[in-house]
Backbone as a chain_set.jsonl record, in Angstrom:
{"seq": "MQSIAHAPELLLELGRALHEAGSPAHRIEETMSAVATGAGLDAQVFSAPTLLMVSTREEGDSRTHMTRVAPKE", "coords": {"N": [[108.127, 104.371, 131.908], [109.191, 103.525, 128.985], [111.164, 101.437, 127.422], [114.69, 101.444, 126.322], [116.607, 99.936, 124.286], [119.632, 99.809, 122.694], [120.423, 101.862, 124.07], [122.639, 101.847, 126.201], [124.335, 100.979, 124.941], [124.479, 103.514, 122.91], [124.972, 105.422, 124.889], [128.175, 104.419, 125.598], [129.363, 104.294, 123.596], [128.906, 107.62, 123.209], [130.743, 108.543, 125.585], [133.42, 107.735, 124.432], [134.261, 108.319, 122.643], [134.67, 111.414, 124.321], [136.074, 110.708, 125.356], [138.132, 110.651, 123.404], [138.293, 112.581, 122.918], [140.076, 114.534, 124.779], [138.396, 114.653, 127.188], [138.954, 114.491, 131.211], [137.769, 111.507, 132.921], [136.562, 112.209, 135.459], [134.627, 114.057, 134.282], [133.364, 112.471, 131.085], [132.545, 110.915, 132.883], [130.288, 112.078, 134.712], [128.936, 113.402, 132.923], [128.025, 111.323, 131.026], [126.037, 110.363, 132.956], [124.553, 111.744, 133.332], [123.595, 112.866, 130.389], [122.07, 109.914, 130.57], [120.34, 110.005, 132.768], [119.004, 111.913, 131.091], [117.172, 110.843, 129.531], [115.964, 109.29, 130.883], [117.221, 107.397, 132.08], [118.301, 104.264, 134.538], [120.819, 103.735, 135.726], [124.405, 103.473, 136.573], [127.78, 104.668, 135.781], [131.366, 104.081, 134.601], [134.984, 105.41, 134.126], [138.016, 105.057, 133.592], [141.262, 105.695, 132.401], [141.775, 103.092, 130.6], [138.831, 102.411, 130.238], [135.739, 102.289, 129.415], [132.858, 101.836, 131.194], [129.32, 101.184, 131.687], [126.658, 100.336, 133.654], [123.29, 99.071, 133.973], [120.14, 99.438, 134.769], [116.654, 98.098, 134.814], [113.313, 97.83, 135.719], [114.158, 95.289, 137.667], [116.184, 94.335, 136.363], [119.275, 93.249, 135.155], [122.5, 94.861, 134.184], [125.723, 95.141, 132.482], [128.107, 96.62, 130.56], [130.837, 96.99, 128.599], [134.315, 98.241, 127.324], [136.709, 98.833, 125.773], [139.12, 101.589, 125.703], [142.028, 103.328, 124.758], [144.269, 104.803, 125.714], [144.957, 108.307, 126.198], [148.064, 110.411, 125.731]], "CA": [[109.717, 103.955, 130.467], [110.351, 103.559, 127.692], [112.216, 100.59, 126.895], [115.799, 102.089, 125.301], [117.169, 98.273, 123.532], [120.277, 100.789, 122.56], [121.291, 102.966, 125.258], [124.357, 101.996, 126.932], [125.973, 101.094, 124.039], [125.056, 104.468, 123.066], [126.013, 105.747, 126.029], [129.502, 103.809, 125.413], [129.683, 105.773, 122.545], [129.076, 109.078, 123.941], [131.637, 108.056, 126.322], [134.641, 107.48, 123.87], [134.406, 110.248, 122.144], [134.761, 112.545, 124.982], [137.459, 110.195, 126.412], [139.191, 110.302, 122.338], [138.516, 114.492, 122.324], [140.742, 114.227, 125.597], [137.821, 115.104, 128.822], [138.965, 113.824, 132.014], [137.629, 111.097, 133.861], [135.188, 112.736, 136.014], [133.85, 114.972, 133.193], [133.054, 111.716, 131.25], [130.895, 109.736, 134.13], [128.744, 113.251, 134.823], [128.49, 113.194, 131.472], [127.607, 109.937, 130.75], [125.097, 109.589, 134.365], [123.526, 113.66, 132.707], [122.38, 112.025, 129.123], [121.371, 108.568, 131.428], [119.234, 110.771, 133.688], [117.48, 113.002, 130.963], [116.883, 109.413, 128.758], [115.203, 107.76, 131.921], [117.865, 105.558, 132.353], [119.263, 104.267, 135.478], [122.818, 103.492, 134.972], [125.962, 103.916, 137.057], [128.998, 104.65, 135.187], [132.655, 104.697, 135.458], [135.68, 105.883, 133.472], [139.098, 105.024, 133.758], [142.497, 105.53, 131.098], [141.744, 101.774, 129.931], [138.221, 100.997, 130.169], [134.548, 103.141, 130.403], [131.206, 100.577, 132.574], [127.993, 101.72, 131.71], [126.016, 99.195, 133.6], [121.73, 99.989, 134.069], [118.692, 99.033, 135.388], [115.851, 98.092, 134.422], [113.022, 96.956, 136.184], [114.924, 94.792, 138.055], [117.449, 93.474, 135.443], [120.944, 94.753, 135.943], [123.305, 94.772, 132.844], [126.765, 96.26, 132.769], [128.686, 96.908, 129.549], [132.132, 97.853, 129.344], [134.716, 98.819, 126.271], [138.226, 99.204, 127.01], [139.845, 103.037, 124.83], [143.386, 103.418, 124.321], [144.999, 105.744, 127.022], [145.234, 109.748, 126.004], [149.355, 110.636, 126.179]], "C": [[109.009, 104.028, 130.015], [111.08, 102.672, 127.849], [113.353, 101.034, 126.065], [116.784, 100.95, 125.427], [119.46, 98.767, 123.781], [121.716, 101.442, 123.891], [122.283, 103.005, 126.202], [125.546, 101.943, 125.432], [125.995, 102.8, 123.046], [125.795, 105.624, 123.555], [127.873, 105.611, 125.505], [129.717, 104.304, 124.107], [130.273, 107.177, 122.485], [130.698, 109.192, 124.852], [133.782, 108.129, 125.55], [135.169, 108.446, 123.225], [134.83, 111.348, 122.915], [136.064, 112.154, 125.286], [138.328, 110.57, 125.066], [139.548, 112.227, 122.879], [139.405, 114.873, 123.824], [139.825, 115.122, 127.304], [138.413, 114.272, 129.791], [137.489, 113.155, 132.454], [135.81, 111.561, 134.39], [134.666, 113.39, 135.313], [132.898, 113.737, 132.467], [131.84, 111.354, 131.642], [130.21, 110.671, 134.41], [128.052, 113.335, 133.652], [127.245, 113.062, 130.761], [126.286, 109.609, 132.246], [123.704, 110.82, 133.157], [122.431, 112.611, 131.603], [121.737, 110.508, 130.154], [120.044, 109.533, 132.148], [118.556, 111.642, 132.731], [117.159, 111.628, 129.293], [115.709, 108.63, 129.66], [115.913, 106.738, 132.255], [118.669, 105.628, 133.716], [120.079, 103.86, 135.411], [123.136, 104.263, 136.06], [126.874, 104.016, 135.669], [130.545, 104.811, 135.636], [133.996, 105.112, 134.329], [136.971, 106.011, 133.762], [140.275, 104.979, 132.511], [141.929, 104.554, 130.033], [139.983, 101.313, 129.175], [137.184, 102.59, 130.569], [133.468, 101.482, 129.82], [130.023, 101.851, 131.901], [126.804, 100.693, 132.434], [124.244, 100.629, 133.866], [120.641, 98.973, 134.523], [117.812, 98.904, 135.141], [114.388, 97.299, 134.682], [113.261, 95.235, 136.949], [115.474, 93.968, 138.07], [118.404, 94.409, 135.367], [121.739, 93.837, 135.008], [124.374, 95.432, 133.381], [127.129, 95.297, 130.997], [129.881, 97.433, 129.226], [132.856, 97.642, 127.613], [136.068, 99.293, 126.935], [137.931, 100.325, 125.339], [141.555, 102.988, 125.148], [143.153, 104.588, 125.318], [145.944, 106.722, 126.187], [147.161, 109.261, 126.166], [149.383, 112.461, 126.769]], "O": [[107.977, 104.576, 130.402], [111.991, 102.999, 128.61], [113.043, 101.042, 124.874], [117.612, 100.868, 126.334], [120.272, 98.297, 124.579], [122.893, 101.443, 124.253], [122.685, 103.966, 126.859], [126.629, 102.396, 125.062], [127.031, 103.275, 122.581], [126.656, 106.387, 123.117], [128.592, 106.546, 125.152], [130.814, 104.849, 123.986], [131.308, 107.702, 122.074], [131.586, 109.989, 124.551], [134.859, 108.439, 126.06], [136.183, 109.144, 123.259], [135.36, 112.283, 122.315], [137.015, 112.916, 125.458], [139.466, 110.884, 125.416], [140.599, 112.832, 123.092], [139.237, 116.089, 123.909], [140.351, 115.838, 128.157], [138.506, 113.115, 129.381], [136.411, 113.75, 132.441], [134.653, 111.387, 134.009], [133.565, 113.495, 135.854], [131.753, 113.672, 132.913], [130.696, 111.377, 131.187], [129.047, 110.27, 134.449], [126.837, 113.337, 133.457], [126.293, 113.683, 130.288], [125.768, 108.495, 132.316], [122.621, 110.662, 132.593], [121.36, 112.017, 131.723], [120.507, 110.481, 130.147], [118.875, 109.49, 131.765], [117.567, 112.231, 133.167], [116.983, 112.012, 128.137], [114.897, 107.762, 129.34], [115.587, 105.602, 132.6], [119.417, 106.541, 134.065], [119.989, 103.217, 134.365], [122.581, 105.273, 136.493], [126.566, 103.424, 134.634], [130.948, 105.414, 136.631], [133.44, 104.958, 133.241], [137.277, 107.104, 134.238], [140.083, 104.126, 131.645], [141.642, 104.904, 128.888], [139.719, 100.527, 128.264], [137.424, 103.51, 131.352], [133.377, 100.676, 128.894], [130.106, 103.073, 131.777], [125.985, 100.25, 131.63], [124.051, 101.844, 133.911], [120.649, 97.743, 134.469], [117.449, 100.076, 135.045], [114.171, 96.276, 134.033], [112.565, 94.249, 136.704], [115.621, 93.066, 138.894], [118.489, 95.634, 135.442], [121.744, 92.607, 134.956], [124.313, 96.135, 134.39], [126.782, 94.23, 130.491], [130.015, 98.579, 129.654], [132.206, 97.056, 126.747], [136.393, 99.826, 127.996], [137.165, 100.16, 124.39], [141.926, 102.316, 126.111], [142.091, 105.138, 125.611], [147.037, 106.473, 125.678], [147.548, 108.164, 126.569], [150.418, 112.947, 127.225]]}, "num_chains": 1, "name": "protein.A"}
């Protein structure tokens, strides 16, 4: 498997775009997970009204990335 160094950041950007478009949390999580799987990335994602988080694992190394998002009215 090829290392994708910027994959977590790209997944968070995708999640932010979906969040800004008004997608519900479950749809954001499903889409981010599907993209990660398609890229061959072992990832867990979580979406909340003010938080997006993606945890990745590659060759025993785990990392968690998160970003704050503005809640939608």
